[in-house]
Short mmCIF file of C-alpha atoms in Angstrom, two decimals:
data_model
loop_
_atom_site.label_atom_id
_atom_site.label_comp_id
_atom_site.label_asym_id
_atom_site.label_seq_id
_atom_site.Cartn_x
_atom_site.Cartn_y
_atom_site.Cartn_z
CA GLU A 1 -94.00 29.64 31.64
CA GLU A 2 -91.84 30.60 34.61
CA SER A 3 -92.28 27.14 36.08
CA LEU A 4 -91.32 25.57 32.77
CA GLN A 5 -88.30 27.85 32.58
CA MET A 6 -87.37 26.93 36.13
CA TRP A 7 -87.80 23.24 35.32
CA ASP A 8 -85.63 23.68 32.23
CA LEU A 9 -83.06 25.58 34.27
CA ASN A 10 -83.11 22.87 36.91
CA LYS A 11 -82.57 20.22 34.27
CA ARG A 12 -79.70 22.21 32.78
CA LEU A 13 -78.29 22.76 36.25
CA GLU A 14 -78.50 19.06 37.00
CA ALA A 15 -76.81 18.31 33.72
CA TYR A 16 -74.05 20.87 34.42
CA LEU A 17 -73.58 19.58 37.94
CA ALA A 18 -73.38 16.02 36.69
CA ARG A 19 -70.88 17.11 34.08
CA VAL A 20 -68.85 19.01 36.69
CA LYS A 21 -68.91 15.99 38.96
CA PHE A 22 -67.87 13.74 36.08
CA LEU A 23 -65.06 16.12 35.11
CA GLU A 24 -63.89 16.39 38.71
CA GLU A 25 -63.86 12.62 38.98
CA GLU A 26 -62.00 12.37 35.69
CA ASN A 27 -59.57 15.06 36.91
CA GLU A 28 -58.98 13.09 40.07
CA VAL A 29 -58.45 9.95 38.01
CA LEU A 30 -56.05 11.75 35.75
CA ARG A 31 -54.24 13.22 38.72
CA ALA A 32 -53.99 9.77 40.26
CA GLU A 33 -52.74 8.39 36.98
CA ILE A 34 -50.12 11.15 36.75
CA GLN A 35 -49.00 10.46 40.28
CA SER A 36 -49.01 6.74 39.61
CA THR A 37 -47.02 7.23 36.43
CA LYS A 38 -44.54 9.31 38.40
CA SER A 39 -44.15 6.77 41.21
CA SER A 40 -45.63 3.58 39.74
CA PRO A 41 -43.71 0.69 38.11
CA ALA A 42 -44.88 1.96 34.71
CA GLY A 43 -42.59 4.94 35.12
CA GLU A 44 -40.00 2.56 36.40
CA SER A 45 -40.56 0.42 33.31
CA TRP A 46 -40.04 3.46 31.08
CA ARG A 47 -36.96 4.30 33.08
CA VAL A 48 -35.75 0.72 32.84
CA LYS A 49 -36.48 0.75 29.12
CA TYR A 50 -34.51 3.98 28.70
CA GLU A 51 -31.69 2.63 30.82
CA GLU A 52 -31.67 -0.57 28.72
CA GLU A 53 -31.54 1.49 25.56
CA LEU A 54 -28.72 3.58 27.02
CA ARG A 55 -26.94 0.39 28.04
CA ALA A 56 -27.38 -1.01 24.55
CA LEU A 57 -26.05 2.22 23.07
CA ARG A 58 -23.09 2.13 25.44
CA ASP A 59 -22.40 -1.51 24.50
CA ALA A 60 -22.59 -0.59 20.84
CA LEU A 61 -20.23 2.32 21.52
CA ASP A 62 -17.82 -0.02 23.35
CA HIS A 63 -18.07 -2.47 20.46
CA ALA A 64 -17.30 0.32 18.01
CA PHE A 65 -14.37 1.41 20.20
CA ARG A 66 -13.06 -2.17 20.25
CA GLU A 67 -13.44 -2.36 16.48
CA LYS A 68 -11.59 0.95 16.26
CA CYS A 69 -8.79 -0.47 18.42
CA THR A 70 -8.58 -3.61 16.27
CA ALA A 71 -8.56 -1.43 13.16
CA GLU A 72 -5.76 0.68 14.67
CA LEU A 73 -3.81 -2.51 15.44
CA ALA A 74 -4.38 -3.70 11.89
CA ARG A 75 -3.27 -0.29 10.66
CA ASP A 76 -0.12 -0.49 12.79
CA ASN A 77 0.58 -4.00 11.49
CA LEU A 78 0.09 -2.80 7.94
CA TYR A 79 2.37 0.17 8.65
CA GLU A 80 5.04 -2.20 9.98
CA GLU A 81 4.61 -4.40 6.91
CA VAL A 82 4.90 -1.33 4.70
CA GLN A 83 8.07 -0.34 6.55
CA GLN A 84 9.45 -3.85 6.05
CA VAL A 85 8.58 -3.63 2.38
CA LYS A 86 10.29 -0.23 2.21
CA SER A 87 13.40 -1.63 3.88
CA ARG A 88 13.35 -4.58 1.51
CA CYS A 89 12.94 -2.19 -1.42
CA GLN A 90 15.89 -0.18 -0.13
CA LYS A 91 17.96 -3.34 0.18
CA GLU A 92 16.97 -4.40 -3.30
CA GLN A 93 17.77 -0.90 -4.54
CA ALA A 94 21.19 -1.17 -2.92
CA ALA A 95 21.63 -4.62 -4.48
CA ARG A 96 20.55 -3.17 -7.79
CA GLU A 97 23.11 -0.37 -7.47
CA GLU A 98 25.75 -2.94 -6.55
CA ALA A 99 24.74 -5.02 -9.58
CA LYS A 100 24.99 -1.90 -11.74
CA LYS A 101 28.45 -1.22 -10.33
CA GLN A 102 29.49 -4.81 -11.01
CA LEU A 103 28.01 -4.54 -14.48
CA SER A 104 29.96 -1.37 -15.15
CA LEU A 105 33.14 -3.04 -13.84
CA SER A 106 32.50 -6.11 -15.99
CA ARG A 107 31.90 -3.83 -18.96
CA LYS A 108 35.20 -2.09 -18.25
CA GLU A 109 36.93 -5.46 -17.96
CA LEU A 110 35.25 -6.54 -21.19
CA GLU A 111 36.49 -3.42 -22.93
CA GLU A 112 39.97 -4.05 -21.58
CA GLU A 113 39.81 -7.68 -22.74
CA ARG A 114 38.65 -6.52 -26.15
CA ARG A 115 41.48 -4.03 -26.34
CA ALA A 116 43.95 -6.71 -25.23
CA GLN A 117 42.50 -9.10 -27.81
CA ILE A 118 42.85 -6.46 -30.53
CA TRP A 119 46.42 -5.76 -29.42
CA LEU A 120 47.19 -9.49 -29.38
CA LYS A 121 45.70 -9.90 -32.84
CA GLU A 122 47.78 -6.98 -34.10
CA ARG A 123 50.87 -8.41 -32.36
CA ALA A 124 50.20 -11.85 -33.87
CA VAL A 125 49.81 -10.32 -37.33
CA GLN A 126 53.02 -8.35 -36.79
CA LEU A 127 54.89 -11.47 -35.62
CA GLU A 128 53.56 -13.43 -38.57
CA LYS A 129 54.82 -10.68 -40.87
CA GLU A 130 58.19 -10.76 -39.09
CA VAL A 131 58.31 -14.56 -39.39
CA GLU A 132 57.47 -14.34 -43.10
CA ALA A 133 60.14 -11.68 -43.56
CA LEU A 134 62.66 -13.82 -41.68
CA LEU A 135 61.69 -16.84 -43.76
CA GLU A 136 62.13 -14.83 -46.94
CA VAL A 137 65.52 -13.53 -45.73
CA HIS A 138 66.50 -17.07 -44.72
CA GLU A 139 65.43 -18.42 -48.10
CA GLU A 140 67.41 -15.68 -49.81
CA GLU A 141 70.46 -16.38 -47.64
CA LYS A 142 70.06 -20.11 -48.27
CA ALA A 143 69.80 -19.54 -52.02
CA GLY A 144 72.86 -17.26 -51.91
CA LEU A 145 74.77 -19.86 -49.92
CA ASP A 146 73.74 -22.58 -52.38
CA GLN A 147 74.92 -20.41 -55.25
CA GLU A 148 78.19 -19.71 -53.46
CA ILE A 149 78.64 -23.42 -52.71
CA ALA A 150 77.89 -24.32 -56.34
CA SER A 151 80.31 -21.68 -57.64
CA PHE A 152 82.86 -22.76 -55.09
CA SER A 153 82.49 -26.39 -56.09
CA HIS A 154 82.91 -25.43 -59.77
CA SER A 155 86.04 -23.50 -58.92
CA LEU A 156 87.35 -26.44 -56.89
CA GLU A 157 86.96 -28.80 -59.78
CA SER A 158 89.39 -26.69 -61.83
CA PHE A 159 92.12 -27.32 -59.28
CA ARG A 160 93.72 -30.68 -58.94
CA CYS A 161 94.55 -30.40 -55.34
CA ALA A 162 92.74 -28.12 -53.03
CA PRO A 163 94.08 -26.85 -49.75
CA VAL A 164 92.93 -28.41 -46.57
CA ALA A 165 91.19 -25.27 -45.27
CA PHE A 166 88.75 -25.23 -48.26
CA GLN A 167 87.53 -28.80 -48.38
CA PRO A 168 83.90 -29.46 -49.31
CA VAL A 169 83.29 -31.17 -45.99
CA GLU A 170 83.77 -27.93 -44.11
CA VAL A 171 81.37 -26.11 -46.41
CA GLU A 172 78.78 -28.78 -45.83
CA ASP A 173 79.31 -28.51 -42.09
CA TYR A 174 78.88 -24.78 -42.38
CA SER A 175 75.64 -25.22 -44.32
CA LYS A 176 74.42 -27.76 -41.77
CA ARG A 177 75.17 -25.32 -38.96
CA LEU A 178 73.36 -22.55 -40.81
CA SER A 179 70.35 -24.81 -41.38
CA GLU A 180 70.37 -25.79 -37.68
CA ILE A 181 70.53 -22.12 -36.68
CA TRP A 182 67.69 -21.36 -39.08
CA LYS A 183 65.65 -24.28 -37.67
CA GLY A 184 66.34 -23.01 -34.12
CA ALA A 185 65.14 -19.51 -35.08
CA VAL A 186 62.08 -20.97 -36.73
CA GLU A 187 61.37 -23.07 -33.63
CA THR A 188 61.75 -20.03 -31.37
CA TYR A 189 59.36 -18.07 -33.61
CA LYS A 190 56.96 -21.02 -33.59
CA THR A 191 57.11 -21.18 -29.80
CA GLU A 192 56.50 -17.44 -29.59
CA VAL A 193 53.55 -17.77 -32.00
CA SER A 194 52.15 -20.69 -29.98
CA GLN A 195 52.52 -18.65 -26.78
CA LEU A 196 50.75 -15.75 -28.46
CA GLU A 197 48.00 -18.11 -29.64
CA GLY A 198 47.67 -19.51 -26.10
CA SER A 199 47.43 -16.00 -24.65
CA LEU A 200 44.88 -15.20 -27.39
CA CYS A 201 42.81 -18.25 -26.42
CA GLN A 202 43.08 -17.27 -22.76
CA ALA A 203 41.93 -13.77 -23.67
CA LYS A 204 39.01 -15.26 -25.62
CA GLU A 205 38.08 -17.41 -22.62
CA ASN A 206 38.26 -14.39 -20.34
CA LEU A 207 36.14 -12.48 -22.85
CA TRP A 208 33.52 -15.24 -22.90
CA LYS A 209 33.56 -15.38 -19.12
CA ALA A 210 33.08 -11.60 -18.95
CA VAL A 211 30.21 -11.85 -21.46
CA GLU A 212 28.58 -14.64 -19.42
CA ASP A 213 29.05 -12.64 -16.19
CA ASN A 214 27.51 -9.63 -17.93
CA GLN A 215 24.53 -11.69 -19.08
CA GLN A 216 24.06 -13.15 -15.59
CA SER A 217 24.28 -9.70 -14.04
CA GLN A 218 21.72 -8.42 -16.58
CA LEU A 219 19.39 -11.33 -15.78
CA GLN A 220 19.84 -10.71 -12.07
CA LEU A 221 19.17 -7.01 -12.63
CA GLN A 222 15.98 -7.81 -14.57
CA HIS A 223 14.89 -10.19 -11.80
CA LEU A 224 15.55 -7.51 -9.19
CA GLU A 225 13.62 -4.98 -11.25
CA LYS A 226 10.66 -7.37 -11.48
CA ASP A 227 10.79 -7.99 -7.72
CA LEU A 228 10.97 -4.25 -7.12
CA ALA A 229 7.95 -3.62 -9.37
CA GLY A 230 6.00 -6.38 -7.59
CA LEU A 231 6.91 -4.95 -4.18
CA LYS A 232 5.91 -1.46 -5.32
CA ALA A 233 2.54 -2.79 -6.54
CA ARG A 234 2.05 -4.66 -3.26
CA LYS A 235 2.95 -1.53 -1.33
CA GLU A 236 0.40 0.50 -3.31
CA LEU A 237 -2.27 -2.16 -2.73
CA LEU A 238 -1.53 -2.23 1.01
CA GLU A 239 -1.66 1.55 1.23
CA GLU A 240 -4.96 1.62 -0.70
CA SER A 241 -6.49 -1.10 1.49
CA LEU A 242 -5.27 0.69 4.63
CA ALA A 243 -6.77 4.00 3.49
CA GLN A 244 -10.01 2.28 2.50
CA GLN A 245 -10.30 0.49 5.85
CA TRP A 246 -9.52 3.71 7.68
CA GLN A 247 -12.20 5.58 5.72
CA GLU A 248 -14.74 2.80 6.24
CA GLN A 249 -14.09 2.68 9.98
CA ARG A 250 -14.25 6.43 10.21
CA GLY A 251 -17.52 6.49 8.25
CA GLU A 252 -19.00 3.71 10.42
CA ALA A 253 -17.99 5.52 13.61
CA GLU A 254 -19.47 8.80 12.35
CA LYS A 255 -22.65 7.00 11.23
CA PHE A 256 -22.96 5.25 14.59
CA GLN A 257 -22.47 8.52 16.48
CA ALA A 258 -25.02 10.24 14.23
CA LEU A 259 -27.54 7.41 14.79
CA ALA A 260 -26.98 7.51 18.55
CA MET A 261 -27.42 11.29 18.62
CA GLU A 262 -30.55 11.07 16.45
CA ALA A 263 -32.03 8.37 18.69
CA LEU A 264 -31.33 10.42 21.82
CA GLU A 265 -32.74 13.56 20.22
CA GLN A 266 -35.88 11.71 19.09
CA GLU A 267 -36.32 10.25 22.57
CA GLN A 268 -35.86 13.69 24.11
CA GLN A 269 -38.35 15.21 21.69
CA SER A 270 -40.88 12.45 22.39
CA LEU A 271 -40.52 12.99 26.15
CA ARG A 272 -40.93 16.73 25.69
CA ALA A 273 -44.01 16.16 23.54
CA GLN A 274 -45.53 13.84 26.18
CA ILE A 275 -44.84 16.34 28.96
CA ALA A 276 -46.31 19.14 26.85
CA ARG A 277 -49.45 17.06 26.14
CA VAL A 278 -49.89 16.24 29.84
CA LEU A 279 -49.46 19.90 30.79
CA GLU A 280 -51.86 21.00 28.06
CA ASP A 281 -54.49 18.45 29.16
CA ARG A 282 -54.11 19.59 32.75
CA GLN A 283 -54.42 23.25 31.74
CA GLN A 284 -57.53 22.46 29.68
CA LEU A 285 -59.03 20.63 32.65
CA MET A 286 -58.30 23.63 34.88
CA HIS A 287 -59.94 26.01 32.39
CA LEU A 288 -62.97 23.71 32.08
CA LYS A 289 -63.24 23.47 35.87
CA MET A 290 -63.07 27.26 36.21
CA SER A 291 -65.72 27.74 33.50
CA LEU A 292 -67.97 25.16 35.16
CA SER A 293 -67.51 26.74 38.57
CA LEU A 294 -68.44 30.11 37.04
CA GLU A 295 -71.53 28.59 35.43
CA VAL A 296 -72.53 26.97 38.74
CA ALA A 297 -72.07 30.26 40.52
CA THR A 298 -74.21 32.07 37.95
CA TYR A 299 -76.90 29.44 38.19
CA ARG A 300 -76.85 29.65 41.98
CA THR A 301 -77.25 33.40 41.86
CA LEU A 302 -80.08 33.03 39.38
CA LEU A 303 -81.78 30.44 41.55
CA GLU A 304 -81.34 32.54 44.64
CA ALA A 305 -82.72 35.57 42.83
CA GLU A 306 -85.65 33.56 41.53
CA SER A 307 -86.38 32.10 44.92
CA THR A 308 -86.28 35.55 46.54
CA ARG A 309 -88.54 36.88 43.78
CA LEU A 310 -91.04 34.08 44.39
CA GLN A 311 -90.89 34.50 48.17
CA VAL A 312 -91.52 38.27 48.08
CA PRO A 313 -95.00 38.13 46.43
CA ALA A 314 -95.99 35.28 48.69
CA GLY A 315 -95.08 37.28 51.76
#
């Protein structure tokens, strides 16, 4: 039984020794691999890979910075265009105010023309009334003169010889003179009426011109208002597009920075995990080596004790 136990112990010892040898060889291989990974081209390849990734990230960052610069230039151009639109709006506002002033002046002139037209109409009516009154007076005077001439002619017929100073020829000359004076007065009144009618026509023409100027100024004002509304809408659209582009660029920059930070953090975590695994494997190998060395030492002491026990009875 003791020999069988010894044979079993020897087999176990051989197995443990073989395992220790295998683990030592594997430890050496792992150590060589660690050293090779530290100084071999594989580590250089990882480093090159990381450097390439960093280079790519830097290029992407430069590209984003260039896009940011182009966006800023576009923003500045849009700001200049908005300023131009504002200046144009101000000019159009000034033109609109000037058109309003001209419209108010034309309205004042129109009111004055209307008042002048009303006054001219009243004056024409008054002159017509005066002319009618003068005509009536003249007709009455003419009728009175005719009656006087008729009565005078009847009285002359009763006399056989009339004095020279009261001949009918002189009465007829007097009537002719009165008719000529009346015709001259009528002609003067007619000329005055024609002048008043001409001034009335001129006032009407001025009134129509003022109305046409007012309509043109109103059309121009409506056109300016339409242009102003279109420019305001264009300004709002430009401001909205500028704000939208600014927000999109800001969101893309923030997203790119977040992605770059996440990639770097993931890479750092993966490197830490690899280093932790290597350290853990090395620590496990050290613990296994220590346990195997302890087992070998115990087996050696057992073998030495067994050999001394066997040698003592033999002696």
